[in-house]
Coordinates of C-alpha atoms and ligand atoms in Angstrom, one line a residue:
X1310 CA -5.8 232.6 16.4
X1311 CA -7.5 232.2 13.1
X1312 CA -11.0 230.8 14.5
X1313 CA -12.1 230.1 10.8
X1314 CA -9.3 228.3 9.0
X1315 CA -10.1 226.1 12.7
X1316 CA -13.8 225.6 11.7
X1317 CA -12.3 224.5 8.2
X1318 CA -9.7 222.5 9.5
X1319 CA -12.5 220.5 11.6
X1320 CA -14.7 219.8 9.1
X1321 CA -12.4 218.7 6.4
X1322 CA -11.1 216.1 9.2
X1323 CA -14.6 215.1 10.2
X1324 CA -15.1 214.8 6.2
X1325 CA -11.7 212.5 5.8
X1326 CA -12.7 210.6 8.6
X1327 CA -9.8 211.4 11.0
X1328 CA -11.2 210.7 14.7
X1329 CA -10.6 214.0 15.8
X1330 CA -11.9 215.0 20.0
X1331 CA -15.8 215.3 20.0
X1332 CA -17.0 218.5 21.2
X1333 CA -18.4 217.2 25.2
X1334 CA -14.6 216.2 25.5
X1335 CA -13.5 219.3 24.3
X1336 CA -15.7 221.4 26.5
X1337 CA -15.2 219.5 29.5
X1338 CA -10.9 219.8 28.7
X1339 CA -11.2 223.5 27.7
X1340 CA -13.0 224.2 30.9
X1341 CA -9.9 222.5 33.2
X1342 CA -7.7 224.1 31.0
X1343 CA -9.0 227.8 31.0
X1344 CA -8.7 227.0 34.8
X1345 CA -5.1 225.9 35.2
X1346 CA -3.5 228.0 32.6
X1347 CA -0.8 225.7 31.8
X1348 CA 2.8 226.2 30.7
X1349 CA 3.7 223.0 29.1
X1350 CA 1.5 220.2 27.5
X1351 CA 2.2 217.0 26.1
X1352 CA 0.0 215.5 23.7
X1353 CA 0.4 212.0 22.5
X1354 CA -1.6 211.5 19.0
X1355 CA -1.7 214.5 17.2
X1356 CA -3.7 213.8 13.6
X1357 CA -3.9 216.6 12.0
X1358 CA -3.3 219.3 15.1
X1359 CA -6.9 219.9 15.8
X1360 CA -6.6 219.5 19.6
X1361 CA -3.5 220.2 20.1
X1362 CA -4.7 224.0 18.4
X1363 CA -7.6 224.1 20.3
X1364 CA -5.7 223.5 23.8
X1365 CA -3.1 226.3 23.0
X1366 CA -6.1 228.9 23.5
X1367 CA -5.4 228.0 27.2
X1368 CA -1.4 228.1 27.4
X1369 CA 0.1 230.0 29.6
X1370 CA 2.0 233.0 28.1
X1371 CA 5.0 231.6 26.6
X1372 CA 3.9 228.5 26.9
X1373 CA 3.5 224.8 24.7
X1374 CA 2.7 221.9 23.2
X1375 CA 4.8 219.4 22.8
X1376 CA 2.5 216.6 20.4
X1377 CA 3.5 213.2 18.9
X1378 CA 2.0 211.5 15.6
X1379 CA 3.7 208.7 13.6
X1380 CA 1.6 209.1 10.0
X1381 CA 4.0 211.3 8.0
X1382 CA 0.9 212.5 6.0
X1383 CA -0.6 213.2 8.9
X1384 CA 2.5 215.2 10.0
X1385 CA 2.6 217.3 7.4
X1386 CA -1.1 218.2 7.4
X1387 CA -0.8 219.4 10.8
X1388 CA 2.4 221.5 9.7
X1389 CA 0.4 223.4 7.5
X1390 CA -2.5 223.7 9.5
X1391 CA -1.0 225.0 12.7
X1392 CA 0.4 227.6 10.5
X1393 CA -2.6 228.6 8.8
X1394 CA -4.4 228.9 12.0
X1395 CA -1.1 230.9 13.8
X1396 CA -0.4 229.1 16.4
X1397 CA 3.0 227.3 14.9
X1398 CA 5.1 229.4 17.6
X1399 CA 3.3 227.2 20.2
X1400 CA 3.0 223.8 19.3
X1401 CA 5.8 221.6 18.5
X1402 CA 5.3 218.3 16.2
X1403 CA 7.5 215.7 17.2
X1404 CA 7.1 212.6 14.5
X1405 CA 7.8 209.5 15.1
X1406 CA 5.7 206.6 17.7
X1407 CA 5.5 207.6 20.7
X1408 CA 6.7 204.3 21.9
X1409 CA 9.8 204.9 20.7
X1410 CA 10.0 209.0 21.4
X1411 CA 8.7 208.8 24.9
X1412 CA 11.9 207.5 26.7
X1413 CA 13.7 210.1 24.8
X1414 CA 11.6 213.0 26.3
X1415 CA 13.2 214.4 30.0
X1416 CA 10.7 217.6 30.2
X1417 CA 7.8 218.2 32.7
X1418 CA 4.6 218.8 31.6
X1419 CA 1.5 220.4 33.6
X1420 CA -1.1 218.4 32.0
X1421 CA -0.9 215.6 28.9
X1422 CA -3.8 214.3 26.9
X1423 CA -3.7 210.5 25.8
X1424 CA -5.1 210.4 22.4
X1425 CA -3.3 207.1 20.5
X1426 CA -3.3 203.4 20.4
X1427 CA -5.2 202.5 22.9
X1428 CA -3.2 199.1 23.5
X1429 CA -0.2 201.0 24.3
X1430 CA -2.2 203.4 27.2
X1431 CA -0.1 201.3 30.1
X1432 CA 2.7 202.4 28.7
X1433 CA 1.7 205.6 27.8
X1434 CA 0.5 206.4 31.5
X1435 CA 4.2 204.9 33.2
X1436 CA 5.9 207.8 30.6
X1437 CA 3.8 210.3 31.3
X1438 CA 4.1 209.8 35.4
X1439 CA 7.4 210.2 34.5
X1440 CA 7.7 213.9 33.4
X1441 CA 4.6 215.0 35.2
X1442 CA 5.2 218.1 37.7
X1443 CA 3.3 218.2 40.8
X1444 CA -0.4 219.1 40.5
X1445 CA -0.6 217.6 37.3
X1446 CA -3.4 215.8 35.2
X1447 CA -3.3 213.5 33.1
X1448 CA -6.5 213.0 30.5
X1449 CA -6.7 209.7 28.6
X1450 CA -9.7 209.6 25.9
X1451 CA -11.7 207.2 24.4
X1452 CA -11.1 205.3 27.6
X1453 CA -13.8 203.6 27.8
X1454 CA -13.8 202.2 23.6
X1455 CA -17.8 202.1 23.0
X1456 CA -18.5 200.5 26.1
X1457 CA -16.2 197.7 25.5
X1458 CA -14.1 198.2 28.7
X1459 CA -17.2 198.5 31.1
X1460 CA -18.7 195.4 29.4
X1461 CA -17.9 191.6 29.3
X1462 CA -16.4 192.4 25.6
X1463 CA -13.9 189.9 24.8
X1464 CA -13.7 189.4 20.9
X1465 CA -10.4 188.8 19.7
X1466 CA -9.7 192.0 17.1
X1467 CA -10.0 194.3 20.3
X1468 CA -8.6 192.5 23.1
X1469 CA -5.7 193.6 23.6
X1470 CA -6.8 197.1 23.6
X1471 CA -10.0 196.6 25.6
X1472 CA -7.5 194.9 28.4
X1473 CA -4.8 197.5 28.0
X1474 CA -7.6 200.5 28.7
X1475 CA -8.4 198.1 31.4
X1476 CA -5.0 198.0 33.2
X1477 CA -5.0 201.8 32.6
X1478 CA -8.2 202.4 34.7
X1479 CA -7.2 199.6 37.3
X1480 CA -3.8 201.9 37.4
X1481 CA -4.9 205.0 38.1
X1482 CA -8.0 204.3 40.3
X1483 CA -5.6 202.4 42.6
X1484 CA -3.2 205.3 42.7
X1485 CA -3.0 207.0 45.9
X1486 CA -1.1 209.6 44.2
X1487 CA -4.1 211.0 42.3
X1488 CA -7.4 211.3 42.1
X1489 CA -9.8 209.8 39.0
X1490 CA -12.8 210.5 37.7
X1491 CA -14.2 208.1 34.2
X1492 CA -16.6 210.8 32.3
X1493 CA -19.1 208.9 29.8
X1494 CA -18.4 212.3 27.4
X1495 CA -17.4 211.0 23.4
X1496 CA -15.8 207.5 23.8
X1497 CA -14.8 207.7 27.9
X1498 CA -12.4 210.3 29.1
X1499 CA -10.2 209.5 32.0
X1500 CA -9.4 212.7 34.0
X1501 CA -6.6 212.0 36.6
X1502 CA -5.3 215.0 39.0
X1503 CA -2.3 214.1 40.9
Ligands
SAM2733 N1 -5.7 214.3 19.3 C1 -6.2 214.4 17.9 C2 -7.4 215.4 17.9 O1 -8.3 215.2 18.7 O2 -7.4 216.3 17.0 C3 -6.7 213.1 17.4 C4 -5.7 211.9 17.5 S1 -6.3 210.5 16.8 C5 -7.5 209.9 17.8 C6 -5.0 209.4 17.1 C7 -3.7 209.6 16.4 O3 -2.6 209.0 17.0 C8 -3.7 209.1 14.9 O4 -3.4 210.1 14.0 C9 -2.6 208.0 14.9 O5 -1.9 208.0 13.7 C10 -1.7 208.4 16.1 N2 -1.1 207.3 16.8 C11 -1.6 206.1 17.1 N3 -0.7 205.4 17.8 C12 0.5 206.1 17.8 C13 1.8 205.9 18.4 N4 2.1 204.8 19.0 N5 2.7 206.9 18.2 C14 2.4 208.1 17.6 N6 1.2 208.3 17.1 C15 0.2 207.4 17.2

């Protein structure tokens, strides 16, 4: 794995303004991951691959990423710089919106990281249960939308998304199928083991 096209690749999307994983999410993931070794991965926002590269450090052998992003550009930015970092054989674009690629999936996945529109997260959460194996986890960032969700927010450009991330929360917290912990690392991430 080419660990300075990476560093490139980072800053040119921190530069363009692409809201790529902050580094206490990162750290916090990569540590669960380094642990659990998994075989399959399902990632739903991709932007330009920078996650979805960084995760594949911790695949098992043989293993991947299956990731979704519905900007063409986008797409083809992350084509090229999975490539140029050498880890193409492991991750696998799929483009399109996720609502719509989702119910077309039938694979099971070890862990899958929530990284899209946030007012789709419900959604997001009853597809992923779906193709989960046993012992998985689930990770759902920017859960908790600069203190929106935890606060009496209610403006109108955000409200659907602030009650979606809501649902999501009141979802897996109730689940007696899992266990949830809310970490205040970047914007919230959501860290579900089942
Ligand atoms: N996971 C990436 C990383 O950390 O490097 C960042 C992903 S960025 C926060 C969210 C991405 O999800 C955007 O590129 C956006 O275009 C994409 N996205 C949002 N809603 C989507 C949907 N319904 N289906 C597919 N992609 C979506």
């Amino acid at each position: 794995m080419n660990e300075i096209e990476l560093k490139i690749i980072k800053e040119k999307a921190l530069e363009d303004h692409i809201p790529i994983i902050m580094d206490d999410t990162l750290e916090v993931i990569d540590k669960i991951l380094k642990e659990t070794k998994p075989k399959a991965i399902l990632e739903i926002g991709t932007a330009v691959g920078y996650s979805a590269m960084c995760f594949s450090r911790y695949l098992a052998e043989g293993g991947k990423i299956d990731t979704i992003e519905r900007e063409h550009e986008r797409v083809e930015e992350a084509k090229v710089n999975i490539q140029k970092v050498g880890v193409a054989d492991k991750i696998n674009i799929l483009e399109g919106d996720a609502v719509e690629i989702l119910p077309t999936l039938d694979k099971k996945y070890d862990v899958v990281f929530i990284d899209a529109a946030k007012g789709k997260y419900p959604f997001f959460l009853k597809e992923s249960l779906r193709m989960l194996n046993k012992n998985g986890i689930i990770f759902a960032d920017n859960i908790l939308y600069k203190g929106y969700v935890m606060s009496d927010y209610n403006k109108h450009k955000q409200r659907t998304a602030v009650r979606n991330l809501r649902e999501y929360i009141k979802e897996v917290t109730e689940d007696e199928n899992c266990t949830t912990e809310i970490l205040e690392v970047g914007d919230g991430l959501a860290i579900s083991r089942f």
